[in-house]
mmCIF file of N, CA and C in Angstrom:
data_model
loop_
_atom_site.group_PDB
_atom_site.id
_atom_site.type_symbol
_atom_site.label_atom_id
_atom_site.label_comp_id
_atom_site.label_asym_id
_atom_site.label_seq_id
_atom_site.Cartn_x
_atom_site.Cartn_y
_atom_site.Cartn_z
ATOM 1 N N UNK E 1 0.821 -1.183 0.000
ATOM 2 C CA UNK E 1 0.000 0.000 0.000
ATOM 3 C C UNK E 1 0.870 1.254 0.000
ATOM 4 N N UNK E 2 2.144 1.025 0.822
ATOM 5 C CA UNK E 2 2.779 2.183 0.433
ATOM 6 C C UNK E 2 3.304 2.928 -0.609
ATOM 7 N N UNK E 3 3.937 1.462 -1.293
ATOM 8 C CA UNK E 3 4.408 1.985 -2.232
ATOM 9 C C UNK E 3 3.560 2.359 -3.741
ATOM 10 N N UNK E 4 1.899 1.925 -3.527
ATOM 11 C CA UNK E 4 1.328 2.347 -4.770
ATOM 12 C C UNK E 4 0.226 3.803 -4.285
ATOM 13 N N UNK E 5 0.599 4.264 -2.936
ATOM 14 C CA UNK E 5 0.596 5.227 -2.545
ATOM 15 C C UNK E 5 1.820 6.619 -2.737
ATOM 16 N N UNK E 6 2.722 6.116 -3.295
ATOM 17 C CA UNK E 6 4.231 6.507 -3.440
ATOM 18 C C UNK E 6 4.321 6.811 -4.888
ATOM 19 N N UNK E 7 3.584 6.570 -5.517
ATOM 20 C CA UNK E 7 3.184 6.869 -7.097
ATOM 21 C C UNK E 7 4.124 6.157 -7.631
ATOM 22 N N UNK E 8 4.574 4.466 -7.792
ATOM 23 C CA UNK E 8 5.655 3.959 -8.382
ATOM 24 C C UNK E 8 6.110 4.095 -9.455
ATOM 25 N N UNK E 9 5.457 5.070 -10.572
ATOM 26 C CA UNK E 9 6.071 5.711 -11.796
ATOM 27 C C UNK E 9 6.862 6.591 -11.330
ATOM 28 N N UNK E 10 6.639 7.561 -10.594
ATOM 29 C CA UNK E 10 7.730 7.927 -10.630
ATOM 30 C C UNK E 10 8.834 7.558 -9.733
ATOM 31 N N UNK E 11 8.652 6.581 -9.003
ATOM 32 C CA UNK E 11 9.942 5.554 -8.174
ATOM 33 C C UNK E 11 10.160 4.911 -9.225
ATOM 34 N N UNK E 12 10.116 5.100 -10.252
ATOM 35 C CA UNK E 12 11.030 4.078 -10.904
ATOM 36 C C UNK E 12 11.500 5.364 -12.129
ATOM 37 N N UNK E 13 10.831 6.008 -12.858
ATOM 38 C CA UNK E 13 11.522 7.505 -13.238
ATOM 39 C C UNK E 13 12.659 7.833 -12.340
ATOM 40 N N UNK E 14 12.445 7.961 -11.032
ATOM 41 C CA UNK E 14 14.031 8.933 -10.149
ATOM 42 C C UNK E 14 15.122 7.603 -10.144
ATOM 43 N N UNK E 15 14.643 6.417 -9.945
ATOM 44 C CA UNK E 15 15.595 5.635 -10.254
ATOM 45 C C UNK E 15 15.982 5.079 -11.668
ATOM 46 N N UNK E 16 15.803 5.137 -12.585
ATOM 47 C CA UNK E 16 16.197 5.033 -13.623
ATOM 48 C C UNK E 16 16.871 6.159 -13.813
ATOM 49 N N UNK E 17 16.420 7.634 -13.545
ATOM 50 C CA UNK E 17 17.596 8.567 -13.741
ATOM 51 C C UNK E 17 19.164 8.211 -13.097
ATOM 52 N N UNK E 18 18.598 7.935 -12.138
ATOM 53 C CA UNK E 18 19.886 7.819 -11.039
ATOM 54 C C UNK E 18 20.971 6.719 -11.833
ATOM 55 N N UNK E 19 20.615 5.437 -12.437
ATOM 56 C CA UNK E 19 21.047 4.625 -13.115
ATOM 57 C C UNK E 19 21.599 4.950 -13.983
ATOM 58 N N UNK E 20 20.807 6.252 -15.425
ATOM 59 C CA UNK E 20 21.313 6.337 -16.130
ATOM 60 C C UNK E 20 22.855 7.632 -15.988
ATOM 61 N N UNK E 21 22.613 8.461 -15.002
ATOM 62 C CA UNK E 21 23.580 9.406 -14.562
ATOM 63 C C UNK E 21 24.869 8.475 -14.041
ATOM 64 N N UNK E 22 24.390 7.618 -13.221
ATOM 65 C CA UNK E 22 25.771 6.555 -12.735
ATOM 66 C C UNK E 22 26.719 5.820 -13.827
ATOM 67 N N UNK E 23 25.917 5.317 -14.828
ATOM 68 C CA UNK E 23 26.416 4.643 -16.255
ATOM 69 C C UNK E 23 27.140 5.947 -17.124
ATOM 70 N N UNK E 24 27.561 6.718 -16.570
ATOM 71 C CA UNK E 24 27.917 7.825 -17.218
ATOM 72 C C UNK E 24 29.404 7.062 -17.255
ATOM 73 N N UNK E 25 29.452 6.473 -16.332
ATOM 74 C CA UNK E 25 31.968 5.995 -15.893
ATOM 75 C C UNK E 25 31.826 5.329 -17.195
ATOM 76 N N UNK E 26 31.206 4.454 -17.722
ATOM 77 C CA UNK E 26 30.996 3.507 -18.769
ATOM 78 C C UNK E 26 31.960 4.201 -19.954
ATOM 79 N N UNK E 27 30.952 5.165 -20.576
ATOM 80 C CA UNK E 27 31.944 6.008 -21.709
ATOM 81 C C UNK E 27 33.065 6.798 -21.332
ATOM 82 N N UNK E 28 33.513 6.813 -20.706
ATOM 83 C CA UNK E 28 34.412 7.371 -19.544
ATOM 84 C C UNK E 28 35.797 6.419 -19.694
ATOM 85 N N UNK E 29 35.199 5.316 -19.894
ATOM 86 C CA UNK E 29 36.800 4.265 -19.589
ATOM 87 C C UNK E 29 37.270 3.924 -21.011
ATOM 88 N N UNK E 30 36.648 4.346 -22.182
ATOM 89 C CA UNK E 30 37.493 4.364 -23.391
ATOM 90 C C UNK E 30 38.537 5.500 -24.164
ATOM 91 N N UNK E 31 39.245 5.529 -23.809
ATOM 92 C CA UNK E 31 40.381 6.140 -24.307
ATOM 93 C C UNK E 31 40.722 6.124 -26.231
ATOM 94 N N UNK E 32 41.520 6.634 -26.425
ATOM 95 C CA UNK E 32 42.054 6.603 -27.779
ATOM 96 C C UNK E 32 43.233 5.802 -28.166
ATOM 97 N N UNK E 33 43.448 5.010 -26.976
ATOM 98 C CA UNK E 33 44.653 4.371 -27.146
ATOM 99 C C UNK E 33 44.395 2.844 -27.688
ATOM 100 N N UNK E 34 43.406 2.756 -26.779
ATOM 101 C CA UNK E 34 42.662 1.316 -26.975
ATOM 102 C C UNK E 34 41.728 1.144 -28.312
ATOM 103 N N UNK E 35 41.275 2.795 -28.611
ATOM 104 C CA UNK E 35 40.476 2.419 -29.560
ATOM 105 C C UNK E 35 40.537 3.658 -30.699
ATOM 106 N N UNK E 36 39.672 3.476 -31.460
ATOM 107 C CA UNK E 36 40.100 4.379 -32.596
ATOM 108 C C UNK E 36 39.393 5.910 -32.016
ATOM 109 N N UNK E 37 40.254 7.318 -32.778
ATOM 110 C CA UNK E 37 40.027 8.568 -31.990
ATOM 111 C C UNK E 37 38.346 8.479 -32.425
ATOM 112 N N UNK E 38 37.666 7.869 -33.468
ATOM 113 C CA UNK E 38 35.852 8.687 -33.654
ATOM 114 C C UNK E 38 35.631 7.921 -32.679
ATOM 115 N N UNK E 39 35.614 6.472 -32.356
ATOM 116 C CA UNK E 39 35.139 5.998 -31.352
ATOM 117 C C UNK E 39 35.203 6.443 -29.631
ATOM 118 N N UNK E 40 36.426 7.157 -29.343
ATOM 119 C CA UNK E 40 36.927 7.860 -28.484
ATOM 120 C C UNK E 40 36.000 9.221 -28.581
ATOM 121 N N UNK E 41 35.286 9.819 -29.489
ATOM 122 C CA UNK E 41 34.946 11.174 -29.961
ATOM 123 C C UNK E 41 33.517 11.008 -29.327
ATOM 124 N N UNK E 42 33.078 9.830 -30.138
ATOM 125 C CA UNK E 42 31.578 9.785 -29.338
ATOM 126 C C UNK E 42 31.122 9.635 -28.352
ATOM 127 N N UNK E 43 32.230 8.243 -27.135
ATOM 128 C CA UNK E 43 32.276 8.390 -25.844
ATOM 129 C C UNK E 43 32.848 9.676 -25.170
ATOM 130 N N UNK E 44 33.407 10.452 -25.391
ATOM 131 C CA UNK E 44 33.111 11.631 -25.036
ATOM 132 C C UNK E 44 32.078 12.311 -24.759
ATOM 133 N N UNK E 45 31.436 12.502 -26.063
ATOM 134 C CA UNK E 45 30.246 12.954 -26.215
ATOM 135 C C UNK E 45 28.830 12.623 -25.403
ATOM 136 N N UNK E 46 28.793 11.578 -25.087
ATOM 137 C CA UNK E 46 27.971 10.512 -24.957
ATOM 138 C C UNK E 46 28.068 10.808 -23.078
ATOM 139 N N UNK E 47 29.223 11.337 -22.498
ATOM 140 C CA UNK E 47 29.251 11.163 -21.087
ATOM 141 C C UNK E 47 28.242 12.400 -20.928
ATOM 142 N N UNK E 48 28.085 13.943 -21.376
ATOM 143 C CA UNK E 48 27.355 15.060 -21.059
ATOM 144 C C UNK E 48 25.703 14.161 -21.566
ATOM 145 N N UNK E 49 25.841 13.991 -22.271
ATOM 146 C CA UNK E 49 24.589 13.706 -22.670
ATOM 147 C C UNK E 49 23.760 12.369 -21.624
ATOM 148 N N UNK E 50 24.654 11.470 -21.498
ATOM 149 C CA UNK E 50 24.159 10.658 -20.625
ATOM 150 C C UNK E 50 23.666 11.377 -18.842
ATOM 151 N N UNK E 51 24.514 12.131 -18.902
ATOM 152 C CA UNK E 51 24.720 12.695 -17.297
ATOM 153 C C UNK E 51 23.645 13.121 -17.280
ATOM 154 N N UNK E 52 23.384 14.328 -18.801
ATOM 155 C CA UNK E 52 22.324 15.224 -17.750
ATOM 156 C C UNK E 52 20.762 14.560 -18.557
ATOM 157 N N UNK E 53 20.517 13.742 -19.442
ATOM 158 C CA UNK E 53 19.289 13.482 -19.228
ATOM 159 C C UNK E 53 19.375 12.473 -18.372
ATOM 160 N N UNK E 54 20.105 11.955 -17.435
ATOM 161 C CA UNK E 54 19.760 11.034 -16.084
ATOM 162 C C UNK E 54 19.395 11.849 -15.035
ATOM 163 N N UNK E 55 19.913 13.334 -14.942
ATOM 164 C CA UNK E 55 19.743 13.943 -14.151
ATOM 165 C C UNK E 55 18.499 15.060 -14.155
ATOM 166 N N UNK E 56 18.476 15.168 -15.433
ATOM 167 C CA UNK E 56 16.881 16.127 -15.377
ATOM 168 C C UNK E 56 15.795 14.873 -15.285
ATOM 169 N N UNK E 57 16.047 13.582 -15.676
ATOM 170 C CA UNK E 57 15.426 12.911 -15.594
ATOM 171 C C UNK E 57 14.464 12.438 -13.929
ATOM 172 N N UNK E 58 15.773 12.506 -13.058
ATOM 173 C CA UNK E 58 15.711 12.619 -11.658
ATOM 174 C C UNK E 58 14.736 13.584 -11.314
ATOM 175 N N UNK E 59 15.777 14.860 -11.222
ATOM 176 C CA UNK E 59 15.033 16.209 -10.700
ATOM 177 C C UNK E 59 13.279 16.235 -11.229
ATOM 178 N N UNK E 60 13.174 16.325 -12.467
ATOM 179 C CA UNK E 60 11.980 16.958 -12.830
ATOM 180 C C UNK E 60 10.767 15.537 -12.610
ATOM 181 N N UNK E 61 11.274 14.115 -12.242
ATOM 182 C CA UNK E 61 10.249 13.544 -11.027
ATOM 183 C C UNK E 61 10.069 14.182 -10.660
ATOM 184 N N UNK E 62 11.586 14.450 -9.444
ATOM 185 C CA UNK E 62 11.340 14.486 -7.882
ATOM 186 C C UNK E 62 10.113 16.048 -8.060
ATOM 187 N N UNK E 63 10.545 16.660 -8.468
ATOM 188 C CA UNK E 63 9.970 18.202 -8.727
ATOM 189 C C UNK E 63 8.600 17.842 -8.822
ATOM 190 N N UNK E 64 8.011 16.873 -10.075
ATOM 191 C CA UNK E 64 6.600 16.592 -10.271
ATOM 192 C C UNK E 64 6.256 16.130 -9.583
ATOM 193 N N UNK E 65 6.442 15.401 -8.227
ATOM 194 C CA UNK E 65 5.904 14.512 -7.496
ATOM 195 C C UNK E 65 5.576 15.030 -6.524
ATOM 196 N N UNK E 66 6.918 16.251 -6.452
ATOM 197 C CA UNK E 66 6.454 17.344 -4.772
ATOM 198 C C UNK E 66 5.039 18.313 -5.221
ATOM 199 N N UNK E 67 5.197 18.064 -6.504
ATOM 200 C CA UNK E 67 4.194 19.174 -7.749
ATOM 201 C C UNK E 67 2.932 19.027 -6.785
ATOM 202 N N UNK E 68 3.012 17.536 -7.194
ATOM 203 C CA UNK E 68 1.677 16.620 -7.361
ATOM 204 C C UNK E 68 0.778 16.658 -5.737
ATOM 205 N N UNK E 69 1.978 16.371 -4.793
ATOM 206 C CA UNK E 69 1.401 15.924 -3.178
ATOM 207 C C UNK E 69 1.408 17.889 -2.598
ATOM 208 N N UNK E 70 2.125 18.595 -3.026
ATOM 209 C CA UNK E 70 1.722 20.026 -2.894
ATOM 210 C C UNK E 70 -0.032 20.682 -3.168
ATOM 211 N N UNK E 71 -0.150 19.919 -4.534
ATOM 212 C CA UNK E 71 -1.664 20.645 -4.777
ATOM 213 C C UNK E 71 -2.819 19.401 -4.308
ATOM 214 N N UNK E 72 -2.305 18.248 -3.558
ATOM 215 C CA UNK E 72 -3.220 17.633 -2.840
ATOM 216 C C UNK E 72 -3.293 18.227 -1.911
ATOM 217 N N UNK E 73 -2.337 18.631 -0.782
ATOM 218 C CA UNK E 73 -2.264 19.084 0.668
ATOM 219 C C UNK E 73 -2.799 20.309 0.426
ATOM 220 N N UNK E 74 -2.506 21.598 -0.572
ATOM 221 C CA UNK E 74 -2.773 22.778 -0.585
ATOM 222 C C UNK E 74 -4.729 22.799 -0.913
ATOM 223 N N UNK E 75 -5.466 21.588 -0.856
ATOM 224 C CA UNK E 75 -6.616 22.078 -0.528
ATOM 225 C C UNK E 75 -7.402 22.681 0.047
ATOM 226 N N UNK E 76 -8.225 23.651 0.344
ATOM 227 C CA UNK E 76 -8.826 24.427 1.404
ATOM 228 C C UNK E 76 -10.129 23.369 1.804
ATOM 229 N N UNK E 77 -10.641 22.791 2.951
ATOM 230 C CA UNK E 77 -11.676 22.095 3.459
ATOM 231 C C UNK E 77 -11.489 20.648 3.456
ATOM 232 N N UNK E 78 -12.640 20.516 2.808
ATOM 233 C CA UNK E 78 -12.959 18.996 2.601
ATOM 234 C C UNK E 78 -12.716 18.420 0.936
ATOM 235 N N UNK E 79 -12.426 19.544 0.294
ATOM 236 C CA UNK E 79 -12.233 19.687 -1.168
ATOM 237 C C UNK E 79 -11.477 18.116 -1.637
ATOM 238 N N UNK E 80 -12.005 17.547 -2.636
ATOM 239 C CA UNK E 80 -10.997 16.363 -3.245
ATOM 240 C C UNK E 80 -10.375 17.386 -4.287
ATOM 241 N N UNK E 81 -8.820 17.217 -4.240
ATOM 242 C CA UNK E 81 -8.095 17.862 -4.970
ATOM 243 C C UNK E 81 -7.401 16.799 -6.212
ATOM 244 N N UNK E 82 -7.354 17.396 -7.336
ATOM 245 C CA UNK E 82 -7.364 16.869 -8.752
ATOM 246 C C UNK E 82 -6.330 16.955 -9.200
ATOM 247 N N UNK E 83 -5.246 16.047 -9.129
ATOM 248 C CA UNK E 83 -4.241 16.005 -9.430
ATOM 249 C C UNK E 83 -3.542 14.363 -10.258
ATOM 250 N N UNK E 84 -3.591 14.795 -11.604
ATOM 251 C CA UNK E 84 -3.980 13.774 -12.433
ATOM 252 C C UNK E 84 -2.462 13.435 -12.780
ATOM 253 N N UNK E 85 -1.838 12.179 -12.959
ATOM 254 C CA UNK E 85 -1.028 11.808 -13.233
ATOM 255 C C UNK E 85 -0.286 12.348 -14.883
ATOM 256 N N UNK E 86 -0.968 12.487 -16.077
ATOM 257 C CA UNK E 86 -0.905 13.330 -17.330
ATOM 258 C C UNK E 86 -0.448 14.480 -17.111
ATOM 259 N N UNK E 87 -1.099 15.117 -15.816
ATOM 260 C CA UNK E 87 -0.409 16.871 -15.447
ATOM 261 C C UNK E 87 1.208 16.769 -15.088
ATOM 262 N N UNK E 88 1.512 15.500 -14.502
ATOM 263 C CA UNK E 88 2.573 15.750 -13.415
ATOM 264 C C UNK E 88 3.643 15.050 -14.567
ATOM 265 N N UNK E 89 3.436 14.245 -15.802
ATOM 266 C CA UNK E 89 3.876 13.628 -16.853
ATOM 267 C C UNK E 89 4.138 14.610 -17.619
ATOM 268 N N UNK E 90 3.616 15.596 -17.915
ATOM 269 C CA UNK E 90 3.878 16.831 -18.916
ATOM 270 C C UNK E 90 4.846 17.726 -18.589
ATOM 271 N N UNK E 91 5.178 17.531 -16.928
ATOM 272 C CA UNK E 91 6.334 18.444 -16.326
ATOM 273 C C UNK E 91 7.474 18.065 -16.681
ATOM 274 N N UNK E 92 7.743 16.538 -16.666
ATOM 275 C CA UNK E 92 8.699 15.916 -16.580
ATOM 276 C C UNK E 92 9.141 15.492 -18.067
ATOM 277 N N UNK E 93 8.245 15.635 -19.104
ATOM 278 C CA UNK E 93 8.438 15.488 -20.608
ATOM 279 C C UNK E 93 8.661 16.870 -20.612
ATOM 280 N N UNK E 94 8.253 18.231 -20.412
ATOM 281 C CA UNK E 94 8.812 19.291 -21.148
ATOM 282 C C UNK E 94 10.234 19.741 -20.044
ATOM 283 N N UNK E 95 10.394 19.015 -19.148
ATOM 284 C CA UNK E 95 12.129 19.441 -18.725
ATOM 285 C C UNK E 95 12.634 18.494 -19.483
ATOM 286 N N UNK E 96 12.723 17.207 -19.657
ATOM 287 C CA UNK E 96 13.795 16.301 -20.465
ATOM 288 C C UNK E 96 13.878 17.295 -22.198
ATOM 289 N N UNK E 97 12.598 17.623 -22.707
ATOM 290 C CA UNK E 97 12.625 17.845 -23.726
ATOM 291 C C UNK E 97 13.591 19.221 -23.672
ATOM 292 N N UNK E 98 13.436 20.222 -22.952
ATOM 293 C CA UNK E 98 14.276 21.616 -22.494
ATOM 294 C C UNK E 98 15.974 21.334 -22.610
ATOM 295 N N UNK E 99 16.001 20.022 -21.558
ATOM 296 C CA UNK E 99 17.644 19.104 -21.791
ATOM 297 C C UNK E 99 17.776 18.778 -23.063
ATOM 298 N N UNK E 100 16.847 18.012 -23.616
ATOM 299 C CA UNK E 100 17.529 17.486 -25.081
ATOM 300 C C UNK E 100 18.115 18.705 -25.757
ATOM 301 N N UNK E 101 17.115 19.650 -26.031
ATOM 302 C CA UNK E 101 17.379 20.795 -26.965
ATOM 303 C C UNK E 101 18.536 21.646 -26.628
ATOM 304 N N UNK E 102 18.888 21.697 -25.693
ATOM 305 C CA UNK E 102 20.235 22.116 -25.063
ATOM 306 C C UNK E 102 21.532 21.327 -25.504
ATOM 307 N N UNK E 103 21.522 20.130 -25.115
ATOM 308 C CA UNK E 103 22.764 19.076 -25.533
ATOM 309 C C UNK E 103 22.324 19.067 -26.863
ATOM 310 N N UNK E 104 21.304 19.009 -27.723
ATOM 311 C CA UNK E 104 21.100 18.976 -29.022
ATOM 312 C C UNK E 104 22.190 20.296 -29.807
ATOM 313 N N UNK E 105 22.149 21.367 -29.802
ATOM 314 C CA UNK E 105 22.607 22.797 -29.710
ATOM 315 C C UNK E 105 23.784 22.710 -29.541
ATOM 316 N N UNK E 106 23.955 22.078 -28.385
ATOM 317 C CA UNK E 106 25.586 21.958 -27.542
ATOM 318 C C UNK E 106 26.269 20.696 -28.792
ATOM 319 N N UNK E 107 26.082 20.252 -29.322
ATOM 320 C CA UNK E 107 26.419 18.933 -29.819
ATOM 321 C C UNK E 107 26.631 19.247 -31.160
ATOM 322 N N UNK E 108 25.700 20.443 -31.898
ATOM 323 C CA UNK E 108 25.804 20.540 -33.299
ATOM 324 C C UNK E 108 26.724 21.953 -33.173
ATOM 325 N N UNK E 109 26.784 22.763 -32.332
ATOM 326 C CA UNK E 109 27.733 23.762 -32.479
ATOM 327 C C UNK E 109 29.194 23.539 -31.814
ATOM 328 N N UNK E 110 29.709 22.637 -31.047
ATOM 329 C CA UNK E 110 30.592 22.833 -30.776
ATOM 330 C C UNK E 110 30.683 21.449 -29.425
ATOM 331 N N UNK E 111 30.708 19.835 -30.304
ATOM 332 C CA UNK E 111 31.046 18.644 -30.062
ATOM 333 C C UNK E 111 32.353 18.696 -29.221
ATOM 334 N N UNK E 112 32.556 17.372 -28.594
ATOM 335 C CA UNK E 112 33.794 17.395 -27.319
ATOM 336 C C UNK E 112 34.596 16.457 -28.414
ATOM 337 N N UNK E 113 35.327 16.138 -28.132
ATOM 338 C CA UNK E 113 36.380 15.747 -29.090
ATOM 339 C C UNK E 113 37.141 15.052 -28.303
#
């Protein structure tokens, strides 16, 4: 009961961020020595990009979730307060999408090498 009181989408959204921000060492341990420099070019690349959509991925849960139990508690009375899972999903799709377009930008003007 707790935990489907706990909204387990997004317990598993903040942990999957967390996962994918940690898997960041991964592209991290290939060098140019071992392997060829484009292959070296993209794991580069690949560490910003991994980091921060694991990490907006995180935040903009945790953010929607405080969203979510904020405009339950902030009811005045006896009021049932309406707080629909689609609302608190749209927060967290237009921050990842805000990240993409950023590393998108960051990636076509001026790639890590």
């Amino acid at each position: 009961a707790v935990v489907r009181l706990s909204q387990p989408a997004f317990l598993v959204l903040i942990a999957l961020g967390a996962v994918i921000s940690t898997g960041t060492i991964i592209p991290m341990m290939v060098d140019d020595n071992n392997y060829s420099v484009r292959t070296a070019s993209y794991n580069c690349m690949a560490f910003p990009w991994l980091y921060t959509f694991g990490f907006s991925l995180s935040t903009a849960s945790l953010f929607a979730k405080m969203n979510r139990v904020t405009r339950i508690f902030s009811t005045h009375g006896l009021q049932r307060a309406q707080a629909k899972i689609m609302d608190v999903v749209k927060i967290v799709l237009a921050v990842v999408a805000f990240e993409f377009m950023l590393m998108l930008i960051w990636t076509i003007t001026s790639p890590l090498e």
